PDB file of C-alpha atoms and ligand atoms in Angstrom:
ATOM      1  CA  UNK S  10      75.787 127.055  75.601  1.00 75.00           C
ATOM      2  CA  UNK S  11      80.094 128.365  74.786  1.00 88.00           C
ATOM      3  CA  UNK S  12      80.005 128.385  78.636  1.00 89.00           C
ATOM      4  CA  UNK S  13      77.964 124.820  79.858  1.00 94.00           C
ATOM      5  CA  UNK S  14      80.034 122.605  76.593  1.00 95.00           C
ATOM      6  CA  UNK S  15      83.442 123.873  77.705  1.00 94.00           C
ATOM      7  CA  UNK S  16      81.923 122.949  81.140  1.00 93.00           C
ATOM      8  CA  UNK S  17      80.876 119.975  80.779  1.00 95.00           C
ATOM      9  CA  UNK S  18      83.796 118.551  78.097  1.00 96.00           C
ATOM     10  CA  UNK S  19      86.036 120.095  81.872  1.00 95.00           C
ATOM     11  CA  UNK S  20      83.569 117.984  84.122  1.00 94.00           C
ATOM     12  CA  UNK S  21      82.453 115.719  83.293  1.00 94.00           C
ATOM     13  CA  UNK S  22      85.366 113.858  80.477  1.00 97.00           C
ATOM     14  CA  UNK S  23      87.716 111.465  82.727  1.00 96.00           C
ATOM     15  CA  UNK S  24      91.569 110.381  80.860  1.00 97.00           C
ATOM     16  CA  UNK S  25      90.939 106.774  79.370  1.00 96.00           C
ATOM     17  CA  UNK S  26      86.312 107.098  79.122  1.00 97.00           C
ATOM     18  CA  UNK S  27      84.736 106.111  76.674  1.00 98.00           C
ATOM     19  CA  UNK S  28      82.184 108.984  75.137  1.00 98.00           C
ATOM     20  CA  UNK S  29      79.123 108.544  72.961  1.00 98.00           C
ATOM     21  CA  UNK S  30      78.503 112.345  71.673  1.00 98.00           C
ATOM     22  CA  UNK S  31      74.741 113.013  70.746  1.00 98.00           C
ATOM     23  CA  UNK S  32      74.101 115.401  68.196  1.00 98.00           C
ATOM     24  CA  UNK S  33      73.138 118.899  67.582  1.00 98.00           C
ATOM     25  CA  UNK S  34      74.293 123.050  67.418  1.00 97.00           C
ATOM     26  CA  UNK S  35      75.537 122.389  71.315  1.00 97.00           C
ATOM     27  CA  UNK S  36      77.461 119.430  70.585  1.00 98.00           C
ATOM     28  CA  UNK S  37      79.393 120.526  67.979  1.00 98.00           C
ATOM     29  CA  UNK S  38      79.950 123.614  70.927  1.00 97.00           C
ATOM     30  CA  UNK S  39      81.163 120.536  72.993  1.00 98.00           C
ATOM     31  CA  UNK S  40      83.221 118.517  70.778  1.00 98.00           C
ATOM     32  CA  UNK S  41      84.307 121.550  70.245  1.00 98.00           C
ATOM     33  CA  UNK S  42      85.728 122.432  73.730  1.00 97.00           C
ATOM     34  CA  UNK S  43      86.540 118.951  73.906  1.00 98.00           C
ATOM     35  CA  UNK S  44      89.169 118.919  71.619  1.00 98.00           C
ATOM     36  CA  UNK S  45      91.405 121.936  72.675  1.00 97.00           C
ATOM     37  CA  UNK S  46      91.015 120.392  75.959  1.00 98.00           C
ATOM     38  CA  UNK S  47      92.165 116.816  74.142  1.00 97.00           C
ATOM     39  CA  UNK S  48      94.854 119.061  72.016  1.00 97.00           C
ATOM     40  CA  UNK S  49      96.505 120.551  75.277  1.00 97.00           C
ATOM     41  CA  UNK S  50      97.050 117.436  76.616  1.00 96.00           C
ATOM     42  CA  UNK S  51      94.421 118.815  79.913  1.00 96.00           C
ATOM     43  CA  UNK S  52      92.177 114.831  78.763  1.00 97.00           C
ATOM     44  CA  UNK S  53      94.232 111.281  77.524  1.00 96.00           C
ATOM     45  CA  UNK S  54      93.021 108.261  75.577  1.00 94.00           C
ATOM     46  CA  UNK S  55      88.718 109.800  75.669  1.00 97.00           C
ATOM     47  CA  UNK S  56      87.327 107.183  72.380  1.00 98.00           C
ATOM     48  CA  UNK S  57      84.526 108.637  70.882  1.00 98.00           C
ATOM     49  CA  UNK S  58      81.144 106.504  70.356  1.00 98.00           C
ATOM     50  CA  UNK S  59      79.150 108.941  67.938  1.00 98.00           C
ATOM     51  CA  UNK S  60      75.045 108.918  67.465  1.00 98.00           C
ATOM     52  CA  UNK S  61      75.751 110.491  63.552  1.00 98.00           C
ATOM     53  CA  UNK S  62      76.893 111.281  61.105  1.00 97.00           C
ATOM     54  CA  UNK S  63      77.574 114.552  62.620  1.00 98.00           C
ATOM     55  CA  UNK S  64      78.868 113.611  65.640  1.00 98.00           C
ATOM     56  CA  UNK S  65      81.296 111.625  63.348  1.00 97.00           C
ATOM     57  CA  UNK S  66      82.566 114.661  61.442  1.00 98.00           C
ATOM     58  CA  UNK S  67      82.799 116.313  63.949  1.00 98.00           C
ATOM     59  CA  UNK S  68      85.053 113.973  66.465  1.00 98.00           C
ATOM     60  CA  UNK S  69      87.383 114.177  63.686  1.00 97.00           C
ATOM     61  CA  UNK S  70      87.362 117.673  62.449  1.00 98.00           C
ATOM     62  CA  UNK S  71      87.876 118.302  66.597  1.00 98.00           C
ATOM     63  CA  UNK S  72      90.677 115.651  66.873  1.00 98.00           C
ATOM     64  CA  UNK S  73      88.614 113.158  68.741  1.00 98.00           C
ATOM     65  CA  UNK S  74      88.985 109.932  68.393  1.00 98.00           C
ATOM     66  CA  UNK S  75      86.283 107.037  67.861  1.00 97.00           C
ATOM     67  CA  UNK S  76      85.583 103.374  69.177  1.00 97.00           C
ATOM     68  CA  UNK S  77      87.637 100.932  67.462  1.00 95.00           C
ATOM     69  CA  UNK S  78      83.919 100.151  65.433  1.00 94.00           C
ATOM     70  CA  UNK S  79      82.084 102.969  65.801  1.00 88.00           C
ATOM     71  CA  UNK S  80      79.792 100.403  63.574  1.00 90.00           C
ATOM     72  CA  UNK S  81      78.619  99.185  66.854  1.00 95.00           C
ATOM     73  CA  UNK S  82      77.339 101.060  70.450  1.00 97.00           C
ATOM     74  CA  UNK S  83      79.456  99.113  72.661  1.00 97.00           C
ATOM     75  CA  UNK S  84      77.519  97.743  75.490  1.00 95.00           C
ATOM     76  CA  UNK S  85      79.476  99.561  78.337  1.00 95.00           C
ATOM     77  CA  UNK S  86      79.449 104.305  77.466  1.00 98.00           C
ATOM     78  CA  UNK S  87      80.731 105.607  80.803  1.00 98.00           C
ATOM     79  CA  UNK S  88      79.681 109.166  79.714  1.00 98.00           C
ATOM     80  CA  UNK S  89      77.388 110.040  77.409  1.00 98.00           C
ATOM     81  CA  UNK S  90      77.393 114.162  76.504  1.00 98.00           C
ATOM     82  CA  UNK S  91      73.545 115.301  73.851  1.00 98.00           C
ATOM     83  CA  UNK S  92      71.271 118.350  72.763  1.00 98.00           C
ATOM     84  CA  UNK S  93      67.882 117.753  73.349  1.00 98.00           C
ATOM     85  CA  UNK S  94      64.679 119.932  72.168  1.00 98.00           C
ATOM     86  CA  UNK S  95      62.431 120.172  74.952  1.00 98.00           C
ATOM     87  CA  UNK S  96      63.077 119.048  78.610  1.00 98.00           C
ATOM     88  CA  UNK S  97      60.319 118.838  81.733  1.00 98.00           C
ATOM     89  CA  UNK S  98      62.053 119.845  85.043  1.00 96.00           C
ATOM     90  CA  UNK S  99      59.516 117.291  87.315  1.00 92.00           C
ATOM     91  CA  UNK S 100      59.148 115.010  84.988  1.00 95.00           C
ATOM     92  CA  UNK S 101      63.037 114.546  83.364  1.00 97.00           C
ATOM     93  CA  UNK S 102      61.138 113.754  80.078  1.00 98.00           C
ATOM     94  CA  UNK S 103      62.918 114.565  76.758  1.00 98.00           C
ATOM     95  CA  UNK S 104      61.989 115.598  73.976  1.00 98.00           C
ATOM     96  CA  UNK S 105      65.146 114.592  71.266  1.00 98.00           C
ATOM     97  CA  UNK S 106      65.127 114.261  67.219  1.00 98.00           C
ATOM     98  CA  UNK S 107      64.768 117.366  66.053  1.00 98.00           C
ATOM     99  CA  UNK S 108      67.658 116.602  63.659  1.00 97.00           C
ATOM    100  CA  UNK S 109      66.809 112.527  63.530  1.00 98.00           C
ATOM    101  CA  UNK S 110      69.329 111.070  64.967  1.00 98.00           C
ATOM    102  CA  UNK S 111      66.591 110.110  67.904  1.00 98.00           C
ATOM    103  CA  UNK S 112      67.761 105.953  67.411  1.00 98.00           C
ATOM    104  CA  UNK S 113      71.347 106.069  67.911  1.00 98.00           C
ATOM    105  CA  UNK S 114      71.327 108.794  70.046  1.00 98.00           C
ATOM    106  CA  UNK S 115      68.816 106.288  72.620  1.00 98.00           C
ATOM    107  CA  UNK S 116      70.996 103.432  72.260  1.00 98.00           C
ATOM    108  CA  UNK S 117      73.677 105.920  73.125  1.00 98.00           C
ATOM    109  CA  UNK S 118      71.112 107.375  76.333  1.00 98.00           C
ATOM    110  CA  UNK S 119      70.835 103.500  77.247  1.00 97.00           C
ATOM    111  CA  UNK S 120      73.549 102.150  77.868  1.00 97.00           C
ATOM    112  CA  UNK S 121      76.284 105.259  79.336  1.00 98.00           C
ATOM    113  CA  UNK S 122      76.232 104.622  83.073  1.00 98.00           C
ATOM    114  CA  UNK S 123      76.092 108.548  83.288  1.00 97.00           C
ATOM    115  CA  UNK S 124      74.933 110.780  81.460  1.00 98.00           C
ATOM    116  CA  UNK S 125      75.136 114.575  80.659  1.00 98.00           C
ATOM    117  CA  UNK S 126      72.301 117.416  78.641  1.00 98.00           C
ATOM    118  CA  UNK S 127      72.795 120.575  77.613  1.00 98.00           C
ATOM    119  CA  UNK S 128      70.270 123.033  76.487  1.00 97.00           C
ATOM    120  CA  UNK S 129      69.757 126.544  76.649  1.00 96.00           C
ATOM    121  CA  UNK S 130      67.058 127.856  78.770  1.00 97.00           C
ATOM    122  CA  UNK S 131      64.328 128.994  76.670  1.00 97.00           C
ATOM    123  CA  UNK S 132      63.997 124.901  76.323  1.00 98.00           C
ATOM    124  CA  UNK S 133      63.192 124.039  80.059  1.00 98.00           C
ATOM    125  CA  UNK S 134      59.188 123.569  80.840  1.00 98.00           C
ATOM    126  CA  UNK S 135      56.713 121.903  82.836  1.00 97.00           C
ATOM    127  CA  UNK S 136      55.151 119.307  80.668  1.00 97.00           C
ATOM    128  CA  UNK S 137      56.473 118.146  77.122  1.00 98.00           C
ATOM    129  CA  UNK S 138      54.768 119.561  74.544  1.00 98.00           C
ATOM    130  CA  UNK S 139      56.494 119.894  70.954  1.00 98.00           C
ATOM    131  CA  UNK S 140      55.673 117.888  67.620  1.00 98.00           C
ATOM    132  CA  UNK S 141      57.411 114.119  68.565  1.00 98.00           C
ATOM    133  CA  UNK S 142      59.092 112.687  66.292  1.00 98.00           C
ATOM    134  CA  UNK S 143      58.466 109.189  65.575  1.00 98.00           C
ATOM    135  CA  UNK S 144      60.909 106.763  63.538  1.00 99.00           C
ATOM    136  CA  UNK S 145      59.211 104.578  61.850  1.00 98.00           C
ATOM    137  CA  UNK S 146      59.857 102.111  58.922  1.00 98.00           C
ATOM    138  CA  UNK S 147      58.520 102.552  55.242  1.00 98.00           C
ATOM    139  CA  UNK S 148      56.224  99.760  55.183  1.00 98.00           C
ATOM    140  CA  UNK S 149      54.304 100.391  58.536  1.00 98.00           C
ATOM    141  CA  UNK S 150      53.424 104.414  57.210  1.00 98.00           C
ATOM    142  CA  UNK S 151      49.945 104.402  56.801  1.00 98.00           C
ATOM    143  CA  UNK S 152      48.988 101.745  58.932  1.00 98.00           C
ATOM    144  CA  UNK S 153      50.953 104.047  61.916  1.00 98.00           C
ATOM    145  CA  UNK S 154      49.813 107.497  60.813  1.00 98.00           C
ATOM    146  CA  UNK S 155      46.214 106.561  60.911  1.00 98.00           C
ATOM    147  CA  UNK S 156      46.731 104.662  64.676  1.00 98.00           C
ATOM    148  CA  UNK S 157      48.284 107.872  66.165  1.00 98.00           C
ATOM    149  CA  UNK S 158      45.432 109.567  64.090  1.00 98.00           C
ATOM    150  CA  UNK S 159      42.448 107.798  65.436  1.00 98.00           C
ATOM    151  CA  UNK S 160      44.221 106.660  68.074  1.00 97.00           C
ATOM    152  CA  UNK S 161      45.870 109.889  69.697  1.00 97.00           C
ATOM    153  CA  UNK S 162      43.489 112.053  67.813  1.00 98.00           C
ATOM    154  CA  UNK S 163      47.877 113.700  66.890  1.00 98.00           C
ATOM    155  CA  UNK S 164      48.603 115.484  63.549  1.00 98.00           C
ATOM    156  CA  UNK S 165      50.554 114.048  62.421  1.00 98.00           C
ATOM    157  CA  UNK S 166      53.829 115.068  59.492  1.00 98.00           C
ATOM    158  CA  UNK S 167      55.923 112.912  57.204  1.00 98.00           C
ATOM    159  CA  UNK S 168      59.543 114.838  58.143  1.00 98.00           C
ATOM    160  CA  UNK S 169      60.358 115.727  54.453  1.00 98.00           C
ATOM    161  CA  UNK S 170      63.923 118.220  52.731  1.00 98.00           C
ATOM    162  CA  UNK S 171      63.131 121.590  51.593  1.00 96.00           C
ATOM    163  CA  UNK S 172      62.480 120.180  48.212  1.00 97.00           C
ATOM    164  CA  UNK S 173      59.391 118.068  49.089  1.00 98.00           C
ATOM    165  CA  UNK S 174      62.018 114.986  49.108  1.00 98.00           C
ATOM    166  CA  UNK S 175      60.725 112.485  52.208  1.00 98.00           C
ATOM    167  CA  UNK S 176      63.516 112.322  55.059  1.00 98.00           C
ATOM    168  CA  UNK S 177      65.159 109.186  56.139  1.00 98.00           C
ATOM    169  CA  UNK S 178      66.572 108.462  58.985  1.00 98.00           C
ATOM    170  CA  UNK S 179      70.298 107.195  58.482  1.00 98.00           C
ATOM    171  CA  UNK S 180      69.527 104.187  59.176  1.00 98.00           C
ATOM    172  CA  UNK S 181      66.968 104.674  56.817  1.00 98.00           C
ATOM    173  CA  UNK S 182      63.739 105.263  58.226  1.00 98.00           C
ATOM    174  CA  UNK S 183      61.093 107.952  57.937  1.00 98.00           C
ATOM    175  CA  UNK S 184      59.720 110.934  60.468  1.00 98.00           C
ATOM    176  CA  UNK S 185      56.730 111.890  61.509  1.00 98.00           C
ATOM    177  CA  UNK S 186      56.191 114.575  64.103  1.00 98.00           C
ATOM    178  CA  UNK S 187      53.316 114.272  66.040  1.00 98.00           C
ATOM    179  CA  UNK S 188      51.579 117.252  67.727  1.00 98.00           C
ATOM    180  CA  UNK S 189      50.011 115.168  71.343  1.00 98.00           C
ATOM    181  CA  UNK S 190      49.780 118.711  73.152  1.00 98.00           C
ATOM    182  CA  UNK S 191      50.418 118.758  76.827  1.00 97.00           C
ATOM    183  CA  UNK S 192      52.246 115.530  76.901  1.00 98.00           C
ATOM    184  CA  UNK S 193      52.037 114.892  81.123  1.00 96.00           C
ATOM    185  CA  UNK S 194      53.198 110.997  81.820  1.00 97.00           C
ATOM    186  CA  UNK S 195      56.021 110.920  79.684  1.00 98.00           C
ATOM    187  CA  UNK S 196      56.477 106.088  80.525  1.00 98.00           C
ATOM    188  CA  UNK S 197      53.112 105.639  79.551  1.00 98.00           C
ATOM    189  CA  UNK S 198      53.210 107.828  76.427  1.00 98.00           C
ATOM    190  CA  UNK S 199      56.427 106.624  75.179  1.00 98.00           C
ATOM    191  CA  UNK S 200      55.632 102.642  76.082  1.00 98.00           C
ATOM    192  CA  UNK S 201      52.662 103.486  74.252  1.00 98.00           C
ATOM    193  CA  UNK S 202      54.070 105.474  71.202  1.00 98.00           C
ATOM    194  CA  UNK S 203      57.290 101.897  70.824  1.00 98.00           C
ATOM    195  CA  UNK S 204      54.030  99.315  70.865  1.00 98.00           C
ATOM    196  CA  UNK S 205      52.899  99.938  67.475  1.00 98.00           C
ATOM    197  CA  UNK S 206      53.780  97.662  65.196  1.00 98.00           C
ATOM    198  CA  UNK S 207      56.087  99.790  62.364  1.00 98.00           C
ATOM    199  CA  UNK S 208      57.324 101.712  64.355  1.00 98.00           C
ATOM    200  CA  UNK S 209      60.923 102.500  65.732  1.00 98.00           C
ATOM    201  CA  UNK S 210      61.501 104.374  67.946  1.00 98.00           C
ATOM    202  CA  UNK S 211      59.792 107.594  69.380  1.00 98.00           C
ATOM    203  CA  UNK S 212      61.440 111.364  70.418  1.00 98.00           C
ATOM    204  CA  UNK S 213      59.850 111.291  73.660  1.00 98.00           C
ATOM    205  CA  UNK S 214      62.843 109.999  76.782  1.00 98.00           C
ATOM    206  CA  UNK S 215      63.646 108.713  79.630  1.00 98.00           C
ATOM    207  CA  UNK S 216      66.368 108.078  80.711  1.00 94.00           C
ATOM    208  CA  UNK S 217      68.390 108.252  84.061  1.00 96.00           C
ATOM    209  CA  UNK S 218      69.759 112.025  83.417  1.00 98.00           C
ATOM    210  CA  UNK S 219      72.859 112.930  86.292  1.00 97.00           C
ATOM    211  CA  UNK S 220      72.865 116.822  85.086  1.00 96.00           C
ATOM    212  CA  UNK S 221      70.694 118.946  82.324  1.00 97.00           C
ATOM    213  CA  UNK S 222      72.923 122.354  82.645  1.00 97.00           C
ATOM    214  CA  UNK S 223      70.645 125.067  81.369  1.00 97.00           C
ATOM    215  CA  UNK S 224      73.042 127.760  79.972  1.00 95.00           C
ATOM    216  CA  UNK S 225      70.321 132.033  80.040  1.00 93.00           C
ATOM    217  CA  UNK S 226      70.691 134.627  77.320  1.00 89.00           C
ATOM    218  CA  UNK S 227      72.693 136.326  79.502  1.00 90.00           C
ATOM    219  CA  UNK S 228      75.293 133.372  79.770  1.00 88.00           C
ATOM    220  CA  UNK S 229      75.182 132.290  84.138  1.00 92.00           C
ATOM    221  CA  UNK S 230      73.988 128.524  83.125  1.00 94.00           C
ATOM    222  CA  UNK S 231      71.795 126.318  85.580  1.00 94.00           C
ATOM    223  CA  UNK S 232      71.747 122.502  86.183  1.00 95.00           C
ATOM    224  CA  UNK S 233      69.222 119.757  86.422  1.00 94.00           C
TER     225      UNK S 233
HETATM  226  C1  LIG T  10      69.164 115.440  66.964  1.00 81.97           C
HETATM  227  O1  LIG T  10      68.326 114.273  66.730  1.00 81.97           O
HETATM  228  C2  LIG T  10      68.608 115.846  68.381  1.00 81.97           C
HETATM  229  O2  LIG T  10      67.879 114.609  68.483  1.00 81.97           O
HETATM  230  C3  LIG T  10      69.005 116.429  68.548  1.00 81.97           C
HETATM  231  O3  LIG T  10      69.819 116.652  70.450  1.00 81.97           O
HETATM  232  C4  LIG T  10      68.028 117.936  69.367  1.00 81.97           C
HETATM  233  O4  LIG T  10      67.704 118.462  68.198  1.00 81.97           O
HETATM  234  C5  LIG T  10      69.123 119.014  70.424  1.00 81.97           C
HETATM  235  O5  LIG T  10      69.807 119.615  69.277  1.00 81.97           O
HETATM  236  P1  LIG T  10      70.648 121.041  68.985  1.00 81.97           P
HETATM  237  O6  LIG T  10      71.210 121.239  70.449  1.00 81.97           O
HETATM  238  O7  LIG T  10      71.344 121.907  67.795  1.00 81.97           O
HETATM  239  O8  LIG T  10      68.930 122.201  69.881  1.00 81.97           O
END
């Protein structure tokens, strides 16, 4: 993973660019690599759009400058770099939101001219099949859960903190982690789920991704 983080930082970040920074452990490594390049003067004037408090902190710790108003996503980002929880090889769809940052991550990816995803090979599958985080407003908790269970035959669990309290996203919403089995039509599924009243965002991503950099256990890299 350190190799792909270094590769992405040196290849895809150009001087003066506005960079959308995803969340998660791959992004922690990427931010470290980019921080080293900025500190050594190899990359200049990079400005970060953070997808979460974690990303904001990573920028801060690694000496990366934020855009002037980091509470608003610019309509145009030059490049976004993010991680993924699962990647479908053929459809190039993803499941994201394991850390709860799916809403801002999707806004950033959809505003970026170019998007790069960093992941290890265990996350690459033929068809998506892990649980999908669905972010919803608290008021609609019961109605959304019932629709998902009855109409989509999903097995849903409210995301909770270790001590049993509900997990609230940085936008103040709840997350239902939902098992649908194998997802054969990720685009349709994303659209159908998003049309449920009360759903704010869905962890199925069908964005245009320029490159998935995937790291093998032995340190080798391949791209999709
Ligand atoms: C954050 O909510 C997620 O979408 C992350 O991007 C995703 O969970 C990947 O994280 P890791 O790089 O830690 O696996």
